[in-house]
mmCIF file of C-alpha atoms in Angstrom:
data_model
loop_
_atom_site.group_PDB
_atom_site.id
_atom_site.type_symbol
_atom_site.label_atom_id
_atom_site.label_comp_id
_atom_site.label_asym_id
_atom_site.label_seq_id
_atom_site.Cartn_x
_atom_site.Cartn_y
_atom_site.Cartn_z
ATOM 1 C CA MET A 1 -13.403 37.734 -10.602
ATOM 2 C CA ASN A 2 -10.649 35.133 -10.191
ATOM 3 C CA LEU A 3 -7.352 36.963 -10.669
ATOM 4 C CA ALA A 4 -5.394 33.703 -11.105
ATOM 5 C CA LEU A 5 -7.527 32.584 -14.059
ATOM 6 C CA LYS A 6 -7.382 36.030 -15.638
ATOM 7 C CA ASP A 7 -3.592 36.097 -15.401
ATOM 8 C CA ILE A 8 -3.281 32.528 -16.744
ATOM 9 C CA SER A 9 -5.472 33.363 -19.755
ATOM 10 C CA HIS A 10 -3.325 36.430 -20.384
ATOM 11 C CA ASN A 11 -0.163 34.253 -20.561
ATOM 12 C CA LEU A 12 -1.826 31.034 -21.682
ATOM 13 C CA GLY A 13 0.870 29.875 -24.133
ATOM 14 C CA ARG A 14 3.732 30.082 -21.654
ATOM 15 C CA PHE A 15 1.617 28.528 -18.910
ATOM 16 C CA LEU A 16 0.643 25.526 -21.056
ATOM 17 C CA LEU A 17 4.221 24.980 -22.275
ATOM 18 C CA THR A 18 5.396 25.002 -18.670
ATOM 19 C CA CYS A 19 2.688 22.499 -17.727
ATOM 20 C CA LEU A 20 3.702 20.253 -20.629
ATOM 21 C CA GLY A 21 7.362 20.165 -19.567
ATOM 22 C CA LEU A 22 6.410 19.638 -15.938
ATOM 23 C CA SER A 23 3.954 16.886 -16.872
ATOM 24 C CA LEU A 24 6.764 14.942 -18.546
ATOM 25 C CA LEU A 25 8.837 15.162 -15.363
ATOM 26 C CA LEU A 26 5.947 14.075 -13.143
ATOM 27 C CA GLY A 27 5.098 11.308 -15.604
ATOM 28 C CA ILE A 28 8.646 9.990 -15.275
ATOM 29 C CA VAL A 29 8.325 10.119 -11.484
ATOM 30 C CA LEU A 30 5.101 8.122 -11.627
ATOM 31 C CA ALA A 31 6.688 5.686 -14.074
ATOM 32 C CA MET A 32 9.644 5.093 -11.745
ATOM 33 C CA VAL A 33 7.292 4.295 -8.884
ATOM 34 C CA GLY A 34 5.465 1.910 -11.219
ATOM 35 C CA ILE A 35 8.752 0.333 -12.304
ATOM 36 C CA TYR A 36 9.594 -0.362 -8.673
ATOM 37 C CA ARG A 37 6.182 -1.934 -8.092
ATOM 38 C CA GLY A 38 6.646 -3.978 -11.244
ATOM 39 C CA LEU A 39 10.075 -5.095 -10.061
ATOM 40 C CA VAL A 40 8.529 -6.368 -6.835
ATOM 41 C CA VAL A 41 5.816 -8.239 -8.731
ATOM 42 C CA GLU A 42 8.328 -9.763 -11.157
ATOM 43 C CA SER A 43 10.795 -10.765 -8.445
ATOM 44 C CA LEU A 44 8.172 -12.435 -6.279
ATOM 45 C CA GLY A 45 6.109 -13.863 -9.146
ATOM 46 C CA LEU A 46 8.282 -16.920 -9.735
ATOM 47 C CA VAL A 47 8.490 -17.664 -6.006
ATOM 48 C CA ARG A 48 4.729 -17.396 -5.550
ATOM 49 C CA ALA A 49 3.996 -19.400 -8.694
ATOM 50 C CA ALA A 50 5.866 -22.365 -7.176
ATOM 51 C CA GLY A 51 2.998 -22.900 -4.738
ATOM 52 C CA ALA A 52 5.272 -24.034 -1.887
ATOM 53 C CA GLN A 53 5.028 -23.337 1.828
ATOM 54 C CA VAL A 54 8.581 -24.354 2.750
ATOM 55 C CA TRP A 55 11.808 -24.161 0.720
ATOM 56 C CA VAL A 56 14.470 -26.691 1.758
ATOM 57 C CA VAL A 57 17.923 -25.588 0.558
ATOM 58 C CA GLU A 58 21.575 -26.289 1.174
ATOM 59 C CA GLY A 59 22.698 -25.658 4.743
ATOM 60 C CA GLY A 60 24.133 -22.207 5.372
ATOM 61 C CA THR A 61 22.492 -20.662 2.303
ATOM 62 C CA ARG A 62 19.443 -18.449 1.813
ATOM 63 C CA GLY A 63 17.945 -20.186 -1.183
ATOM 64 C CA PRO A 64 18.544 -20.417 -4.918
ATOM 65 C CA PHE A 65 17.591 -16.798 -5.655
ATOM 66 C CA ALA A 66 20.101 -15.237 -3.278
ATOM 67 C CA GLU A 67 23.109 -17.567 -3.583
ATOM 68 C CA ALA A 68 24.169 -20.972 -4.870
ATOM 69 C CA SER A 69 22.336 -23.942 -3.352
ATOM 70 C CA ARG A 70 22.908 -27.574 -4.343
ATOM 71 C CA LEU A 71 21.294 -30.646 -2.851
ATOM 72 C CA PRO A 72 21.369 -34.348 -3.761
ATOM 73 C CA GLY A 73 18.240 -35.238 -5.665
ATOM 74 C CA ASP A 74 17.371 -38.096 -3.315
ATOM 75 C CA THR A 75 16.887 -35.544 -0.511
ATOM 76 C CA ARG A 76 13.378 -35.131 -1.875
ATOM 77 C CA GLU A 77 12.408 -38.634 -0.768
ATOM 78 C CA ALA A 78 13.697 -37.977 2.750
ATOM 79 C CA ILE A 79 11.733 -34.714 2.970
ATOM 80 C CA ALA A 80 8.581 -36.267 1.503
ATOM 81 C CA ALA A 81 8.680 -38.951 4.198
ATOM 82 C CA GLN A 82 8.414 -36.394 7.008
ATOM 83 C CA TRP A 83 5.178 -36.045 8.931
ATOM 84 C CA GLY A 84 2.905 -33.262 7.650
ATOM 85 C CA VAL A 85 4.176 -33.214 4.067
ATOM 86 C CA ALA A 86 1.474 -33.320 1.404
ATOM 87 C CA ALA A 87 3.896 -33.143 -1.551
ATOM 88 C CA ALA A 88 7.550 -32.361 -2.202
ATOM 89 C CA GLY A 89 9.378 -31.704 -5.444
ATOM 90 C CA GLY A 90 12.943 -30.955 -6.479
ATOM 91 C CA VAL A 91 13.594 -27.911 -8.665
ATOM 92 C CA SER A 92 16.573 -26.390 -10.455
ATOM 93 C CA TYR A 93 17.089 -22.882 -11.794
ATOM 94 C CA GLN A 94 19.558 -21.818 -14.472
ATOM 95 C CA ASN A 95 19.981 -18.881 -16.826
ATOM 96 C CA ILE A 96 20.698 -19.766 -20.435
ATOM 97 C CA ASP A 97 21.163 -18.083 -23.792
ATOM 98 C CA ALA A 98 19.265 -19.938 -26.524
ATOM 99 C CA GLN A 99 19.628 -19.295 -30.242
ATOM 100 C CA HIS A 100 16.261 -19.012 -31.947
ATOM 101 C CA ARG A 101 15.398 -17.579 -35.356
ATOM 102 C CA GLY A 102 18.843 -16.074 -35.591
ATOM 103 C CA GLN A 103 18.455 -14.239 -32.283
ATOM 104 C CA THR A 104 19.811 -14.875 -28.801
ATOM 105 C CA LYS A 105 17.091 -15.314 -26.202
ATOM 106 C CA ARG A 106 18.016 -14.950 -22.553
ATOM 107 C CA MET A 107 15.758 -17.094 -20.366
ATOM 108 C CA MET A 108 15.441 -18.543 -16.902
ATOM 109 C CA VAL A 109 14.968 -22.308 -17.244
ATOM 110 C CA VAL A 110 13.183 -23.996 -14.375
ATOM 111 C CA GLY A 111 13.455 -27.761 -14.043
ATOM 112 C CA ALA A 112 10.621 -29.309 -12.046
ATOM 113 C CA GLN A 113 9.026 -32.682 -11.541
ATOM 114 C CA ILE A 114 5.648 -33.346 -13.130
ATOM 115 C CA ALA A 115 2.653 -32.982 -10.779
ATOM 116 C CA ARG A 116 4.847 -31.850 -7.889
ATOM 117 C CA PRO A 117 5.461 -28.449 -6.294
ATOM 118 C CA GLY A 118 7.525 -26.189 -8.513
ATOM 119 C CA GLU A 119 6.019 -27.227 -11.842
ATOM 120 C CA ALA A 120 4.667 -24.621 -14.243
ATOM 121 C CA PRO A 121 1.570 -22.745 -13.043
ATOM 122 C CA PRO A 122 -1.695 -23.159 -14.962
ATOM 123 C CA VAL A 123 -1.123 -22.268 -18.591
ATOM 124 C CA VAL A 124 -3.130 -19.611 -20.416
ATOM 125 C CA GLU A 125 -2.748 -21.398 -23.740
ATOM 126 C CA GLY A 126 -1.924 -24.990 -24.653
ATOM 127 C CA ARG A 127 -1.394 -27.698 -22.034
ATOM 128 C CA PRO A 128 0.993 -28.486 -19.173
ATOM 129 C CA ILE A 129 4.006 -30.788 -19.535
ATOM 130 C CA LEU A 130 2.877 -34.411 -19.673
ATOM 131 C CA ARG A 131 5.906 -36.210 -21.078
ATOM 132 C CA SER A 132 9.155 -36.660 -19.201
ATOM 133 C CA ARG A 133 11.392 -35.501 -22.044
ATOM 134 C CA TYR A 134 11.720 -32.597 -24.451
ATOM 135 C CA GLU A 135 8.551 -30.649 -23.659
ATOM 136 C CA ALA A 136 8.504 -27.067 -22.394
ATOM 137 C CA VAL A 137 6.096 -24.438 -21.074
ATOM 138 C CA ALA A 138 7.297 -20.909 -21.831
ATOM 139 C CA ASP A 139 6.160 -17.448 -20.877
ATOM 140 C CA ARG A 140 4.683 -15.347 -23.653
ATOM 141 C CA GLY A 141 7.481 -12.832 -23.114
ATOM 142 C CA ALA A 142 9.892 -15.323 -24.696
ATOM 143 C CA GLY A 143 8.219 -14.767 -28.058
ATOM 144 C CA LEU A 144 7.608 -18.477 -28.687
ATOM 145 C CA ALA A 145 4.463 -19.948 -30.228
ATOM 146 C CA LEU A 146 2.651 -23.161 -29.392
ATOM 147 C CA GLY A 147 4.169 -26.151 -31.165
ATOM 148 C CA GLU A 148 7.365 -24.264 -31.936
ATOM 149 C CA GLN A 149 10.693 -25.908 -31.258
ATOM 150 C CA ILE A 150 13.705 -24.330 -29.592
ATOM 151 C CA ARG A 151 17.164 -25.732 -28.999
ATOM 152 C CA LEU A 152 18.379 -25.845 -25.403
ATOM 153 C CA GLY A 153 21.892 -27.198 -25.169
ATOM 154 C CA ARG A 154 22.094 -30.079 -27.649
ATOM 155 C CA ASP A 155 18.404 -31.025 -27.560
ATOM 156 C CA MET A 156 15.273 -29.674 -29.238
ATOM 157 C CA PHE A 157 12.281 -28.864 -27.047
ATOM 158 C CA THR A 158 8.679 -28.411 -28.169
ATOM 159 C CA VAL A 159 6.623 -25.620 -26.594
ATOM 160 C CA VAL A 160 3.360 -27.240 -25.453
ATOM 161 C CA GLY A 161 2.012 -24.445 -23.225
ATOM 162 C CA LEU A 162 2.284 -20.730 -22.556
ATOM 163 C CA THR A 163 2.119 -18.741 -19.317
ATOM 164 C CA SER A 164 1.699 -14.984 -18.977
ATOM 165 C CA GLY A 165 3.630 -12.401 -16.968
ATOM 166 C CA LEU A 166 6.047 -14.866 -15.385
ATOM 167 C CA VAL A 167 9.633 -13.614 -15.434
ATOM 168 C CA ALA A 168 12.744 -13.908 -13.284
ATOM 169 C CA SER A 169 13.969 -11.109 -11.022
ATOM 170 C CA GLY A 170 16.236 -9.899 -13.824
ATOM 171 C CA GLY A 171 13.325 -9.616 -16.241
ATOM 172 C CA ASP A 172 14.168 -12.729 -18.262
ATOM 173 C CA PRO A 173 11.138 -14.793 -19.361
ATOM 174 C CA VAL A 174 10.750 -18.166 -17.636
ATOM 175 C CA MET A 175 10.660 -21.543 -19.357
ATOM 176 C CA PHE A 176 9.686 -24.746 -17.548
ATOM 177 C CA ILE A 177 11.042 -28.167 -18.484
ATOM 178 C CA THR A 178 11.212 -31.433 -16.558
ATOM 179 C CA LEU A 179 13.851 -31.822 -13.874
ATOM 180 C CA ARG A 180 15.497 -34.664 -15.799
ATOM 181 C CA ASP A 181 15.883 -32.460 -18.880
ATOM 182 C CA ALA A 182 17.158 -29.566 -16.765
ATOM 183 C CA GLN A 183 19.822 -31.725 -15.126
ATOM 184 C CA LYS A 184 20.946 -32.980 -18.510
ATOM 185 C CA LEU A 185 21.039 -29.405 -19.818
ATOM 186 C CA GLN A 186 23.102 -28.278 -16.844
ATOM 187 C CA PHE A 187 25.668 -31.067 -16.854
ATOM 188 C CA ASP A 188 25.744 -32.262 -20.462
ATOM 189 C CA LEU A 189 29.078 -31.206 -21.979
ATOM 190 C CA ALA A 190 30.029 -30.900 -25.607
ATOM 191 C CA PRO A 191 31.984 -33.972 -26.867
ATOM 192 C CA PRO A 192 35.462 -32.311 -26.756
ATOM 193 C CA ALA A 193 34.829 -30.958 -23.248
ATOM 194 C CA ALA A 194 33.418 -34.310 -22.129
ATOM 195 C CA ARG A 195 36.559 -36.119 -23.345
ATOM 196 C CA ARG A 196 38.786 -33.658 -21.510
ATOM 197 C CA GLU A 197 36.751 -34.016 -18.320
ATOM 198 C CA PHE A 198 36.851 -37.812 -18.623
ATOM 199 C CA ALA A 199 40.650 -37.794 -19.040
ATOM 200 C CA ARG A 200 41.132 -35.319 -16.191
ATOM 201 C CA SER A 201 39.068 -37.387 -13.754
ATOM 202 C CA ALA A 202 40.610 -40.700 -14.895
ATOM 203 C CA GLY A 203 37.258 -42.109 -15.881
ATOM 204 C CA ALA A 204 35.443 -41.202 -12.665
ATOM 205 C CA THR A 205 31.933 -39.920 -13.144
ATOM 206 C CA GLY A 206 30.061 -37.607 -10.814
ATOM 207 C CA THR A 207 26.354 -37.643 -10.161
ATOM 208 C CA THR A 208 24.123 -35.216 -12.015
ATOM 209 C CA ASN A 209 21.150 -35.855 -9.755
ATOM 210 C CA THR A 210 21.327 -32.528 -7.954
ATOM 211 C CA VAL A 211 18.697 -29.855 -7.361
ATOM 212 C CA ASN A 212 18.771 -26.283 -6.120
ATOM 213 C CA ALA A 213 15.872 -26.626 -3.687
ATOM 214 C CA ILE A 214 13.157 -28.952 -2.448
ATOM 215 C CA LEU A 215 9.724 -27.316 -2.471
ATOM 216 C CA VAL A 216 7.333 -28.591 0.191
ATOM 217 C CA ARG A 217 3.562 -28.337 0.331
ATOM 218 C CA LEU A 218 2.171 -29.136 3.784
ATOM 219 C CA LEU A 219 -1.041 -30.762 4.939
ATOM 220 C CA PRO A 220 -3.752 -28.441 6.272
ATOM 221 C CA GLY A 221 -3.086 -27.367 9.836
ATOM 222 C CA VAL A 222 0.671 -28.017 9.789
ATOM 223 C CA ASP A 223 2.674 -24.973 10.887
ATOM 224 C CA ALA A 224 5.271 -24.017 8.272
ATOM 225 C CA ASN A 225 7.605 -22.328 10.766
ATOM 226 C CA ARG A 226 7.646 -25.367 13.040
ATOM 227 C CA PHE A 227 8.283 -27.682 10.090
ATOM 228 C CA ALA A 228 11.171 -25.488 8.888
ATOM 229 C CA GLN A 229 12.731 -25.527 12.364
ATOM 230 C CA ASP A 230 12.578 -29.333 12.428
ATOM 231 C CA ILE A 231 14.352 -29.522 9.050
ATOM 232 C CA VAL A 232 17.133 -27.188 10.198
ATOM 233 C CA ARG A 233 17.985 -29.667 12.962
ATOM 234 C CA TRP A 234 19.338 -31.964 10.266
ATOM 235 C CA LYS A 235 22.411 -29.637 10.250
ATOM 236 C CA HIS A 236 23.256 -30.068 6.574
ATOM 237 C CA LEU A 237 19.989 -28.492 5.408
ATOM 238 C CA ALA A 238 18.367 -25.095 5.723
ATOM 239 C CA ALA A 239 14.661 -24.313 5.394
ATOM 240 C CA LEU A 240 12.787 -21.118 4.662
ATOM 241 C CA THR A 241 9.067 -20.526 4.768
ATOM 242 C CA GLN A 242 7.399 -18.796 1.832
ATOM 243 C CA GLU A 243 7.429 -15.518 3.792
ATOM 244 C CA ASP A 244 11.140 -15.924 4.563
ATOM 245 C CA GLN A 245 11.937 -16.563 0.891
ATOM 246 C CA GLU A 246 10.044 -13.448 -0.171
ATOM 247 C CA ALA A 247 11.834 -11.412 2.503
ATOM 248 C CA VAL A 248 15.217 -12.658 1.238
ATOM 249 C CA LEU A 249 14.306 -11.576 -2.269
ATOM 250 C CA ALA A 250 13.136 -8.190 -1.026
ATOM 251 C CA ARG A 251 16.426 -7.606 0.790
ATOM 252 C CA SER A 252 18.910 -9.069 -1.671
ATOM 253 C CA VAL A 253 17.303 -8.293 -5.036
ATOM 254 C CA ILE A 254 14.817 -5.466 -4.582
ATOM 255 C CA ASP A 255 16.358 -3.319 -1.840
ATOM 256 C CA ARG A 256 19.110 -1.731 -3.934
ATOM 257 C CA ALA A 257 16.704 -1.058 -6.779
ATOM 258 C CA ARG A 258 14.305 0.535 -4.302
ATOM 259 C CA ARG A 259 16.987 2.872 -2.989
ATOM 260 C CA GLN A 260 18.168 3.720 -6.501
ATOM 261 C CA ILE A 261 14.678 4.466 -7.766
ATOM 262 C CA GLY A 262 13.884 6.371 -4.572
ATOM 263 C CA LEU A 263 16.934 8.590 -5.075
ATOM 264 C CA PHE A 264 16.044 9.404 -8.679
ATOM 265 C CA THR A 265 12.416 10.036 -7.717
ATOM 266 C CA THR A 266 13.512 12.483 -5.025
ATOM 267 C CA LEU A 267 15.807 14.281 -7.467
ATOM 268 C CA LEU A 268 13.049 14.582 -10.064
ATOM 269 C CA LEU A 269 10.593 15.927 -7.502
ATOM 270 C CA THR A 270 13.204 18.439 -6.368
ATOM 271 C CA VAL A 271 13.784 19.555 -9.960
ATOM 272 C CA SER A 272 10.025 19.856 -10.483
ATOM 273 C CA THR A 273 9.707 22.015 -7.354
ATOM 274 C CA VAL A 274 12.533 24.268 -8.518
ATOM 275 C CA ILE A 275 10.943 24.624 -11.963
ATOM 276 C CA VAL A 276 7.570 25.581 -10.501
ATOM 277 C CA GLY A 277 9.262 28.036 -8.149
ATOM 278 C CA LEU A 278 11.214 29.714 -10.962
ATOM 279 C CA ILE A 279 8.161 29.951 -13.233
ATOM 280 C CA ILE A 280 5.983 31.414 -10.473
ATOM 281 C CA TYR A 281 8.743 33.869 -9.551
ATOM 282 C CA THR A 282 9.116 34.926 -13.192
ATOM 283 C CA MET A 283 5.343 35.371 -13.561
ATOM 284 C CA THR A 284 5.309 37.417 -10.360
ATOM 285 C CA ILE A 285 8.093 39.705 -11.617
ATOM 286 C CA ASP A 286 6.261 40.154 -14.950
ATOM 287 C CA LYS A 287 3.157 41.418 -13.188
ATOM 288 C CA LYS A 288 5.001 43.507 -10.627
ATOM 289 C CA LYS A 289 3.291 46.716 -11.722
ATOM 290 C CA ALA A 290 -0.147 45.045 -11.678
ATOM 291 C CA ILE A 291 0.420 43.804 -8.124
ATOM 292 C CA ALA A 292 1.555 47.266 -7.050
ATOM 293 C CA THR A 293 -1.649 48.708 -8.554
ATOM 294 C CA LEU A 294 -3.738 46.162 -6.647
ATOM 295 C CA LYS A 295 -2.047 47.186 -3.422
ATOM 296 C CA LEU A 296 -2.543 50.859 -4.255
ATOM 297 C CA ILE A 297 -6.297 50.450 -4.660
ATOM 298 C CA GLY A 298 -6.522 48.607 -1.372
ATOM 299 C CA ALA A 299 -6.414 44.898 -2.288
ATOM 300 C CA PRO A 300 -5.571 42.853 0.809
ATOM 301 C CA ASP A 301 -2.405 40.771 0.923
ATOM 302 C CA ARG A 302 -4.418 37.544 1.093
ATOM 303 C CA ARG A 303 -5.864 38.306 -2.354
ATOM 304 C CA ILE A 304 -2.379 38.667 -3.818
ATOM 305 C CA VAL A 305 -1.106 35.568 -2.017
ATOM 306 C CA GLY A 306 -4.120 33.626 -3.276
ATOM 307 C CA LEU A 307 -3.357 34.742 -6.840
ATOM 308 C CA ILE A 308 0.150 33.253 -6.720
ATOM 309 C CA VAL A 309 -0.699 30.102 -4.753
ATOM 310 C CA GLN A 310 -3.652 29.270 -7.013
ATOM 311 C CA GLN A 311 -1.444 29.556 -10.096
ATOM 312 C CA ALA A 312 1.150 27.228 -8.576
ATOM 313 C CA ILE A 313 -1.482 24.641 -7.579
ATOM 314 C CA ALA A 314 -3.165 24.861 -10.985
ATOM 315 C CA MET A 315 0.196 24.236 -12.639
ATOM 316 C CA GLY A 316 0.820 21.205 -10.430
ATOM 317 C CA VAL A 317 -2.644 19.698 -10.895
ATOM 318 C CA ILE A 318 -2.706 20.126 -14.681
ATOM 319 C CA SER A 319 0.843 18.772 -15.015
ATOM 320 C CA PHE A 320 0.154 15.769 -12.783
ATOM 321 C CA VAL A 321 -3.064 14.812 -14.574
ATOM 322 C CA THR A 322 -1.391 15.134 -17.982
ATOM 323 C CA GLY A 323 1.683 13.163 -16.900
ATOM 324 C CA ALA A 324 -0.437 10.407 -15.342
ATOM 325 C CA ALA A 325 -2.514 10.147 -18.521
ATOM 326 C CA LEU A 326 0.614 9.851 -20.675
ATOM 327 C CA ILE A 327 2.119 7.097 -18.511
ATOM 328 C CA SER A 328 -1.184 5.215 -18.250
ATOM 329 C CA ALA A 329 -1.447 5.222 -22.034
ATOM 330 C CA GLY A 330 2.147 4.161 -22.669
ATOM 331 C CA HIS A 331 3.155 1.936 -19.742
ATOM 332 C CA GLY A 332 2.617 -1.197 -21.827
ATOM 333 C CA TYR A 333 5.516 -0.247 -24.098
ATOM 334 C CA PHE A 334 8.141 -0.316 -21.346
ATOM 335 C CA PRO A 335 10.609 -3.238 -21.551
ATOM 336 C CA ARG A 336 9.963 -4.046 -17.869
ATOM 337 C CA ARG A 337 6.601 -4.315 -16.201
ATOM 338 C CA VAL A 338 5.142 -1.066 -14.868
ATOM 339 C CA VAL A 339 2.499 -1.477 -12.146
ATOM 340 C CA LEU A 340 0.459 1.679 -11.526
ATOM 341 C CA GLU A 341 -1.457 1.564 -8.260
ATOM 342 C CA PRO A 342 -4.072 4.185 -7.267
ATOM 343 C CA ALA A 343 -2.555 4.530 -3.792
ATOM 344 C CA ASP A 344 0.841 5.456 -5.264
ATOM 345 C CA ALA A 345 -0.769 7.995 -7.613
ATOM 346 C CA ALA A 346 -2.712 9.542 -4.732
ATOM 347 C CA ALA A 347 0.421 9.784 -2.565
ATOM 348 C CA LEU A 348 2.388 11.366 -5.414
ATOM 349 C CA PHE A 349 -0.448 13.837 -6.048
ATOM 350 C CA GLY A 350 -0.256 14.934 -2.412
ATOM 351 C CA VAL A 351 3.513 15.360 -2.687
ATOM 352 C CA VAL A 352 3.073 17.453 -5.847
ATOM 353 C CA ILE A 353 0.570 19.772 -4.116
ATOM 354 C CA VAL A 354 2.939 20.265 -1.183
ATOM 355 C CA ALA A 355 5.829 20.897 -3.577
ATOM 356 C CA CYS A 356 3.776 23.510 -5.444
ATOM 357 C CA LEU A 357 2.911 25.260 -2.182
ATOM 358 C CA LEU A 358 6.598 25.350 -1.239
ATOM 359 C CA ALA A 359 7.544 26.548 -4.710
ATOM 360 C CA SER A 360 5.069 29.427 -4.515
ATOM 361 C CA ALA A 361 6.786 30.780 -1.386
ATOM 362 C CA LEU A 362 9.408 32.654 -3.413
ATOM 363 C CA GLY A 363 6.756 34.343 -5.554
ATOM 364 C CA VAL A 364 4.664 35.214 -2.487
ATOM 365 C CA ARG A 365 7.684 36.723 -0.754
ATOM 366 C CA THR A 366 8.505 38.807 -3.808
ATOM 367 C CA ALA A 367 4.913 39.996 -4.204
ATOM 368 C CA LEU A 368 4.583 41.058 -0.573
ATOM 369 C CA LYS A 369 7.737 43.165 -0.891
ATOM 370 C CA ILE A 370 6.417 45.189 -3.832
ATOM 371 C CA ASP A 371 5.904 48.847 -2.949
ATOM 372 C CA PRO A 372 2.433 50.162 -3.890
ATOM 373 C CA ALA A 373 4.027 53.496 -4.838
ATOM 374 C CA SER A 374 5.856 51.767 -7.728
ATOM 375 C CA ALA A 375 2.521 51.649 -9.558
ATOM 376 C CA LEU A 376 2.796 55.413 -10.068
ATOM 377 C CA ALA A 377 6.348 55.254 -11.402
ATOM 378 C CA GLY A 378 7.034 55.616 -15.112
#
């Protein structure tokens, strides 16, 4: 006879309610791990979609995702002329608020040159940008349909293609337009502001042909690190390989989120351990007389310890499986991407088992202190 199962069936309602509450906590823990994984995927998705091996940026900066970087547009020609370059393209990045259907849509607008590194990745619906003006490729997260028009600045753009799952590090959906349109969007002022700027500068006009980075695709066999080192010798430019750019994002954008999520995950696991410990202790106190009777009839201590430990592990396993099922069923409804990986679930399951073993220590200690003679008391 399994004493743990017998005792659980005797207090089945309380046991299941405890498992339900604990499953919600463990589900939140698993969701937070998935949110962190999703944050990594979202932050690196735009960088990886660019298809570049080297990022040439303004000297003394770490790229457009970590700090401001501005380069003259004609730098692209100088980079493209270097030995080992298969293709080079200028890109710009800017966050905008666009009014659409009476709502404000926050988006990351990427300006890129057609058929050059940095342009929109292969679309899942529609076609890529083919015309130099007023066409856009948007992510499905923007809520735009094919053929729909949206106003960016003072111009109307037609959505000709859709991508999927491509967002900025802040979670804003990405929209691709041509570099020429992006530069106009960035520098085109409203008429009153333009007149003030013209009067202030006494008629002088500044160039709008600037980009945030030059993306470089190298010929096969060319070492990206060596090429980046050669570019840095130009003094006024900096260059990062694809790995360097991802590392910058991981340190500047993801690191704080990782520590924040890690702290909350630790707190939730601690709370879960305390809850299991209190429930096991309460269940042990409730069956104090039964444990004393077991000792009186000669039951070994290992049988009593096994009773308590098995209950704690059963509570952890049932709660974890229920919580994981709830999150797996509902992760698509989160506003940010949640990436659930089997390795993370397995690691968390191991942590839960260890936590349950630690939580059962208080109940085991209490049970071992029970005097067998108390079974004969009134």
